[in-house]
Amino acid sequence: MTPHDQGPSPLRRWRAFVDRATDEPWFEGAARAGHVVSGIVHLLIAYVVIRIAIGDGGNADQSGALAAVSATTGGTIALVLAAAAFVAMALWRLAETAIGVHATEPDDGDRGPSAWLDRGKALSLAVIYFAFAWTAARFALGDHSSSGSQNAGMSARLMSSTVGTLLLIVVAVTVVCVGGYHVYKGASRAFMDDLTITHQPVVVVAGVVGYVAKGLVLAVAGILLVVAVLRADPSKATGLDGAVKTLGSWPAGPTLLVIAAIGLAAYGVYAFVMARWARM
């Protein structure tokens, strides 16, 4: 029996299954809902940042945004739906990892370094969206512990070993690089390549401001993680919330926080644009 007579390999069958799944309208719709939820979360984080700027408390990260949702009528149901949408988006990113980005578009046959880099980014996004889904599910089940305190606790455990410390440094450098990439993507307007529409002024402004602002906040979070490792001080490794509050402690802190809030809100608006016009 020749290899041809044996039928397609398991890998080919798996890729064919994933390709068929991305053709299902319900799957694409559920993944696009992940952009909607992401937009809402960023708007809520922007709201928390404004509250911090005027002297009120709050956690300026996903946990703070989800806490605001959980406090509303029907909050638990909303959190369950948010978790489901994030899972759908994570699965879509895994599909892109397997068959290439923009899974609904014809395969251009590109197997070069840029294509593999895109698949790597898709895999990273899948991990991030699964983490978002886990956080939303925790809040739906009544666990309202902040992401910042969890990050600090995990950092403390990792700092207790050499391997863990090295891992934290890698994570910190990665976060700084991701922040820098966000700034580049916003400043260069490269984000328009992700959309099916042309350069609409409102979309361009939301994308530029949103990507640059989020990139700068992420870069600060990464730098704080480096500082936490160098000083063996896990209390500084609190992620986005720590970055925002560090900005607030600088000279003209409240003004910087308002600017950051506007940028994060702009990113939330751009996420809504992605929900409708993203290349999937």
Tab-separated table of C-alpha atoms in Angstrom:
chain	number	residue	atom	x	y	z
A	1	MET	CA	0.000	0.000	0.000
A	2	THR	CA	1.418	3.378	-0.995
A	3	PRO	CA	1.358	6.410	1.337
A	4	HIS	CA	-1.300	7.902	-0.930
A	5	ASP	CA	-3.561	4.879	-0.372
A	6	GLN	CA	-3.274	5.342	3.393
A	7	GLY	CA	-5.222	8.609	3.231
A	8	PRO	CA	-4.323	11.979	4.712
A	9	SER	CA	-2.116	12.116	7.770
A	10	PRO	CA	-3.628	12.907	11.201
A	11	LEU	CA	-2.079	16.388	10.996
A	12	ARG	CA	-3.725	17.058	7.639
A	13	ARG	CA	-7.052	15.786	8.961
A	14	TRP	CA	-6.726	18.059	11.997
A	15	ARG	CA	-5.913	21.085	9.849
A	16	ALA	CA	-8.894	20.291	7.609
A	17	PHE	CA	-11.156	20.089	10.668
A	18	VAL	CA	-9.893	23.447	11.964
A	19	ASP	CA	-10.318	24.997	8.513
A	20	ARG	CA	-13.944	23.812	8.361
A	21	ALA	CA	-14.601	25.103	11.879
A	22	THR	CA	-13.458	28.622	10.968
A	23	ASP	CA	-15.957	28.590	8.098
A	24	GLU	CA	-18.823	28.286	10.579
A	25	PRO	CA	-20.589	31.668	10.998
A	26	TRP	CA	-21.422	30.974	14.656
A	27	PHE	CA	-17.744	30.404	15.486
A	28	GLU	CA	-16.671	33.633	13.826
A	29	GLY	CA	-19.512	35.512	15.519
A	30	ALA	CA	-18.578	34.148	18.938
A	31	ALA	CA	-14.931	35.113	18.379
A	32	ARG	CA	-15.933	38.626	17.317
A	33	ALA	CA	-17.884	38.878	20.568
A	34	GLY	CA	-14.513	38.587	22.285
A	35	HIS	CA	-13.568	41.943	20.750
A	36	VAL	CA	-16.790	43.453	22.127
A	37	VAL	CA	-16.025	42.211	25.632
A	38	SER	CA	-12.440	43.437	25.313
A	39	GLY	CA	-13.750	46.873	24.376
A	40	ILE	CA	-16.045	46.969	27.394
A	41	VAL	CA	-13.215	45.861	29.700
A	42	HIS	CA	-10.899	48.604	28.413
A	43	LEU	CA	-13.602	51.233	28.854
A	44	LEU	CA	-14.160	50.057	32.424
A	45	ILE	CA	-10.417	50.116	33.126
A	46	ALA	CA	-10.337	53.684	31.779
A	47	TYR	CA	-13.168	54.538	34.186
A	48	VAL	CA	-11.207	53.064	37.114
A	49	VAL	CA	-8.102	55.033	36.075
A	50	ILE	CA	-10.142	58.249	36.116
A	51	ARG	CA	-11.363	57.387	39.616
A	52	ILE	CA	-7.778	56.846	40.750
A	53	ALA	CA	-6.815	60.197	39.206
A	54	ILE	CA	-9.404	62.012	41.337
A	55	GLY	CA	-8.378	60.204	44.511
A	56	ASP	CA	-10.763	57.229	44.661
A	57	GLY	CA	-9.503	53.660	44.944
A	58	GLY	CA	-9.757	50.780	42.540
A	59	ASN	CA	-7.781	48.198	40.591
A	60	ALA	CA	-6.838	49.490	37.150
A	61	ASP	CA	-6.751	46.104	35.436
A	62	GLN	CA	-9.058	43.320	34.273
A	63	SER	CA	-9.983	42.396	37.834
A	64	GLY	CA	-11.064	45.975	38.555
A	65	ALA	CA	-13.170	46.069	35.395
A	66	LEU	CA	-14.774	42.701	36.139
A	67	ALA	CA	-15.447	43.749	39.733
A	68	ALA	CA	-17.465	46.675	38.363
A	69	VAL	CA	-19.439	44.250	36.192
A	70	SER	CA	-20.068	41.826	39.043
A	71	ALA	CA	-21.538	44.642	41.162
A	72	THR	CA	-24.323	45.301	38.629
A	73	THR	CA	-27.678	43.578	38.338
A	74	GLY	CA	-27.172	40.467	36.251
A	75	GLY	CA	-23.427	40.792	36.702
A	76	THR	CA	-22.858	37.062	37.132
A	77	ILE	CA	-24.617	36.278	33.856
A	78	ALA	CA	-22.606	39.002	32.121
A	79	LEU	CA	-19.377	37.518	33.471
A	80	VAL	CA	-20.304	34.042	32.241
A	81	LEU	CA	-21.015	35.455	28.774
A	82	ALA	CA	-17.737	37.371	28.888
A	83	ALA	CA	-15.829	34.202	29.786
A	84	ALA	CA	-17.516	32.341	26.918
A	85	ALA	CA	-16.641	35.111	24.451
A	86	PHE	CA	-13.019	35.117	25.592
A	87	VAL	CA	-12.844	31.328	25.211
A	88	ALA	CA	-14.241	31.625	21.677
A	89	MET	CA	-11.627	34.229	20.794
A	90	ALA	CA	-8.875	32.081	22.341
A	91	LEU	CA	-9.994	29.081	20.286
A	92	TRP	CA	-10.036	31.238	17.156
A	93	ARG	CA	-6.454	32.307	17.847
A	94	LEU	CA	-5.507	28.648	18.286
A	95	ALA	CA	-7.101	27.954	14.905
A	96	GLU	CA	-4.985	30.728	13.401
A	97	THR	CA	-1.941	29.140	15.008
A	98	ALA	CA	-2.754	25.891	13.214
A	99	ILE	CA	-3.757	27.130	9.750
A	100	GLY	CA	-2.537	30.728	9.591
A	101	VAL	CA	-3.966	34.135	10.480
A	102	HIS	CA	-7.094	35.501	8.809
A	103	ALA	CA	-8.472	31.986	8.648
A	104	THR	CA	-11.595	32.971	6.670
A	105	GLU	CA	-9.513	34.383	3.825
A	106	PRO	CA	-8.005	32.318	0.970
A	107	ASP	CA	-4.643	30.753	1.822
A	108	ASP	CA	-1.931	32.801	0.101
A	109	GLY	CA	0.567	29.979	0.509
A	110	ASP	CA	2.982	32.083	2.569
A	111	ARG	CA	5.108	29.820	4.751
A	112	GLY	CA	7.956	32.273	5.317
A	113	PRO	CA	9.281	33.723	8.588
A	114	SER	CA	6.578	36.426	8.725
A	115	ALA	CA	3.840	33.788	8.523
A	116	TRP	CA	5.375	31.828	11.395
A	117	LEU	CA	5.778	35.029	13.385
A	118	ASP	CA	2.065	35.733	12.874
A	119	ARG	CA	1.252	32.236	14.108
A	120	GLY	CA	3.409	32.817	17.157
A	121	LYS	CA	1.527	36.034	17.913
A	122	ALA	CA	-1.762	34.179	17.460
A	123	LEU	CA	-0.640	31.562	19.994
A	124	SER	CA	0.355	34.286	22.459
A	125	LEU	CA	-3.031	35.936	22.063
A	126	ALA	CA	-4.731	32.587	22.647
A	127	VAL	CA	-2.949	32.293	26.007
A	128	ILE	CA	-3.938	35.861	26.917
A	129	TYR	CA	-7.603	35.328	26.043
A	130	PHE	CA	-7.725	32.052	27.979
A	131	ALA	CA	-6.328	33.982	30.977
A	132	PHE	CA	-9.030	36.635	30.524
A	133	ALA	CA	-11.662	33.889	30.378
A	134	TRP	CA	-10.300	32.318	33.568
A	135	THR	CA	-10.419	35.669	35.377
A	136	ALA	CA	-14.001	36.298	34.255
A	137	ALA	CA	-15.015	32.791	35.335
A	138	ARG	CA	-13.427	33.319	38.765
A	139	PHE	CA	-15.426	36.490	39.289
A	140	ALA	CA	-18.595	34.748	38.142
A	141	LEU	CA	-17.966	32.097	40.828
A	142	GLY	CA	-17.442	34.750	43.513
A	143	ASP	CA	-13.643	34.900	43.671
A	144	HIS	CA	-12.910	38.651	43.508
A	145	SER	CA	-9.186	38.592	44.304
A	146	SER	CA	-7.288	41.205	42.314
A	147	SER	CA	-5.000	40.349	39.422
A	148	GLY	CA	-2.318	42.566	40.950
A	149	SER	CA	-2.147	40.624	44.202
A	150	GLN	CA	-2.115	37.335	42.289
A	151	ASN	CA	0.725	38.588	40.079
A	152	ALA	CA	2.693	39.675	43.156
A	153	GLY	CA	2.125	36.316	44.824
A	154	MET	CA	3.226	34.370	41.760
A	155	SER	CA	6.282	36.620	41.365
A	156	ALA	CA	7.248	35.997	44.992
A	157	ARG	CA	7.129	32.242	44.422
A	158	LEU	CA	9.183	32.483	41.239
A	159	MET	CA	11.781	34.753	42.868
A	160	SER	CA	12.542	32.008	45.368
A	161	SER	CA	14.500	30.098	42.710
A	162	THR	CA	17.108	30.994	40.091
A	163	VAL	CA	15.080	29.454	37.281
A	164	GLY	CA	11.996	31.354	38.397
A	165	THR	CA	13.935	34.618	38.538
A	166	LEU	CA	15.250	34.086	35.015
A	167	LEU	CA	11.720	33.304	33.840
A	168	LEU	CA	10.466	36.556	35.351
A	169	ILE	CA	13.192	38.498	33.552
A	170	VAL	CA	12.170	36.877	30.258
A	171	VAL	CA	8.532	37.744	30.938
A	172	ALA	CA	9.452	41.323	31.842
A	173	VAL	CA	11.486	41.832	28.674
A	174	THR	CA	8.668	40.286	26.652
A	175	VAL	CA	6.109	42.651	28.166
A	176	VAL	CA	8.324	45.650	27.397
A	177	CYS	CA	8.745	44.438	23.815
A	178	VAL	CA	4.991	43.910	23.462
A	179	GLY	CA	4.440	47.434	24.747
A	180	GLY	CA	6.968	48.778	22.264
A	181	TYR	CA	5.272	46.864	19.451
A	182	HIS	CA	1.914	48.381	20.432
A	183	VAL	CA	3.442	51.862	20.265
A	184	TYR	CA	4.951	51.100	16.839
A	185	LYS	CA	1.725	49.586	15.546
A	186	GLY	CA	-0.237	52.637	16.636
A	187	ALA	CA	2.238	55.274	15.464
A	188	SER	CA	2.725	53.594	12.079
A	189	ARG	CA	-1.002	52.894	11.653
A	190	ALA	CA	-0.123	49.275	10.900
A	191	PHE	CA	-3.295	48.247	12.734
A	192	MET	CA	-5.270	49.213	9.635
A	193	ASP	CA	-3.949	46.035	7.994
A	194	ASP	CA	-6.108	44.100	10.471
A	195	LEU	CA	-9.319	45.705	9.195
A	196	THR	CA	-11.499	45.289	6.129
A	197	ILE	CA	-12.262	49.017	5.916
A	198	THR	CA	-10.179	51.912	4.641
A	199	HIS	CA	-8.694	54.768	6.656
A	200	GLN	CA	-11.722	56.277	8.394
A	201	PRO	CA	-10.686	59.294	10.536
A	202	VAL	CA	-12.430	58.111	13.712
A	203	VAL	CA	-10.975	54.621	13.369
A	204	VAL	CA	-7.475	55.959	12.735
A	205	VAL	CA	-7.596	58.273	15.767
A	206	ALA	CA	-8.945	55.529	18.043
A	207	GLY	CA	-6.314	53.069	16.817
A	208	VAL	CA	-3.351	55.428	17.029
A	209	VAL	CA	-4.240	56.826	20.455
A	210	GLY	CA	-5.357	53.451	21.812
A	211	TYR	CA	-2.356	51.421	20.686
A	212	VAL	CA	0.210	54.027	21.723
A	213	ALA	CA	-1.351	54.546	25.164
A	214	LYS	CA	-1.756	50.856	25.874
A	215	GLY	CA	1.771	50.207	24.638
A	216	LEU	CA	3.249	52.786	26.990
A	217	VAL	CA	1.328	51.404	29.974
A	218	LEU	CA	2.453	47.854	29.123
A	219	ALA	CA	6.053	49.048	28.809
A	220	VAL	CA	5.855	50.631	32.265
A	221	ALA	CA	4.418	47.365	33.644
A	222	GLY	CA	7.321	45.428	32.139
A	223	ILE	CA	9.890	47.862	33.515
A	224	LEU	CA	8.310	47.601	36.965
A	225	LEU	CA	8.636	43.826	36.753
A	226	VAL	CA	12.342	44.220	35.953
A	227	VAL	CA	12.696	46.504	38.982
A	228	ALA	CA	10.816	43.991	41.127
A	229	VAL	CA	13.220	41.215	40.097
A	230	LEU	CA	16.361	43.300	40.564
A	231	ARG	CA	15.228	44.470	44.006
A	232	ALA	CA	13.651	41.130	44.945
A	233	ASP	CA	10.481	43.090	45.706
A	234	PRO	CA	7.419	41.203	44.371
A	235	SER	CA	5.103	43.975	45.587
A	236	LYS	CA	6.101	45.962	42.500
A	237	ALA	CA	5.150	43.118	40.143
A	238	THR	CA	1.442	43.927	40.019
A	239	GLY	CA	0.999	44.270	36.273
A	240	LEU	CA	-1.241	46.871	34.667
A	241	ASP	CA	-2.611	48.142	37.981
A	242	GLY	CA	0.895	48.768	39.301
A	243	ALA	CA	1.887	50.566	36.105
A	244	VAL	CA	-1.114	52.890	36.321
A	245	LYS	CA	-0.534	53.700	39.975
A	246	THR	CA	3.152	54.304	39.308
A	247	LEU	CA	2.171	56.849	36.668
A	248	GLY	CA	-0.095	58.452	39.241
A	249	SER	CA	2.822	58.833	41.676
A	250	TRP	CA	4.929	60.792	39.192
A	251	PRO	CA	4.912	64.600	38.941
A	252	ALA	CA	1.682	65.678	37.220
A	253	GLY	CA	0.429	62.190	38.046
A	254	PRO	CA	-3.314	62.940	37.845
A	255	THR	CA	-2.821	64.515	34.412
A	256	LEU	CA	-0.878	61.475	33.226
A	257	LEU	CA	-3.636	59.202	34.527
A	258	VAL	CA	-6.301	61.158	32.650
A	259	ILE	CA	-4.219	60.866	29.474
A	260	ALA	CA	-3.788	57.126	30.084
A	261	ALA	CA	-7.529	56.754	30.668
A	262	ILE	CA	-8.308	58.512	27.387
A	263	GLY	CA	-5.871	56.225	25.593
A	264	LEU	CA	-7.298	53.058	27.136
A	265	ALA	CA	-10.819	54.222	26.302
A	266	ALA	CA	-9.704	54.849	22.715
A	267	TYR	CA	-8.389	51.278	22.577
A	268	GLY	CA	-11.776	50.105	23.817
A	269	VAL	CA	-13.461	51.991	20.979
A	270	TYR	CA	-11.036	50.417	18.508
A	271	ALA	CA	-11.929	46.972	19.906
A	272	PHE	CA	-15.544	47.660	18.935
A	273	VAL	CA	-14.309	48.494	15.441
A	274	MET	CA	-12.472	45.168	15.416
A	275	ALA	CA	-15.666	43.373	16.395
A	276	ARG	CA	-17.307	44.560	13.180
A	277	TRP	CA	-14.500	44.962	10.666
A	278	ALA	CA	-11.579	42.785	11.788
A	279	ARG	CA	-10.077	40.439	9.234
A	280	MET	CA	-10.858	37.016	10.664
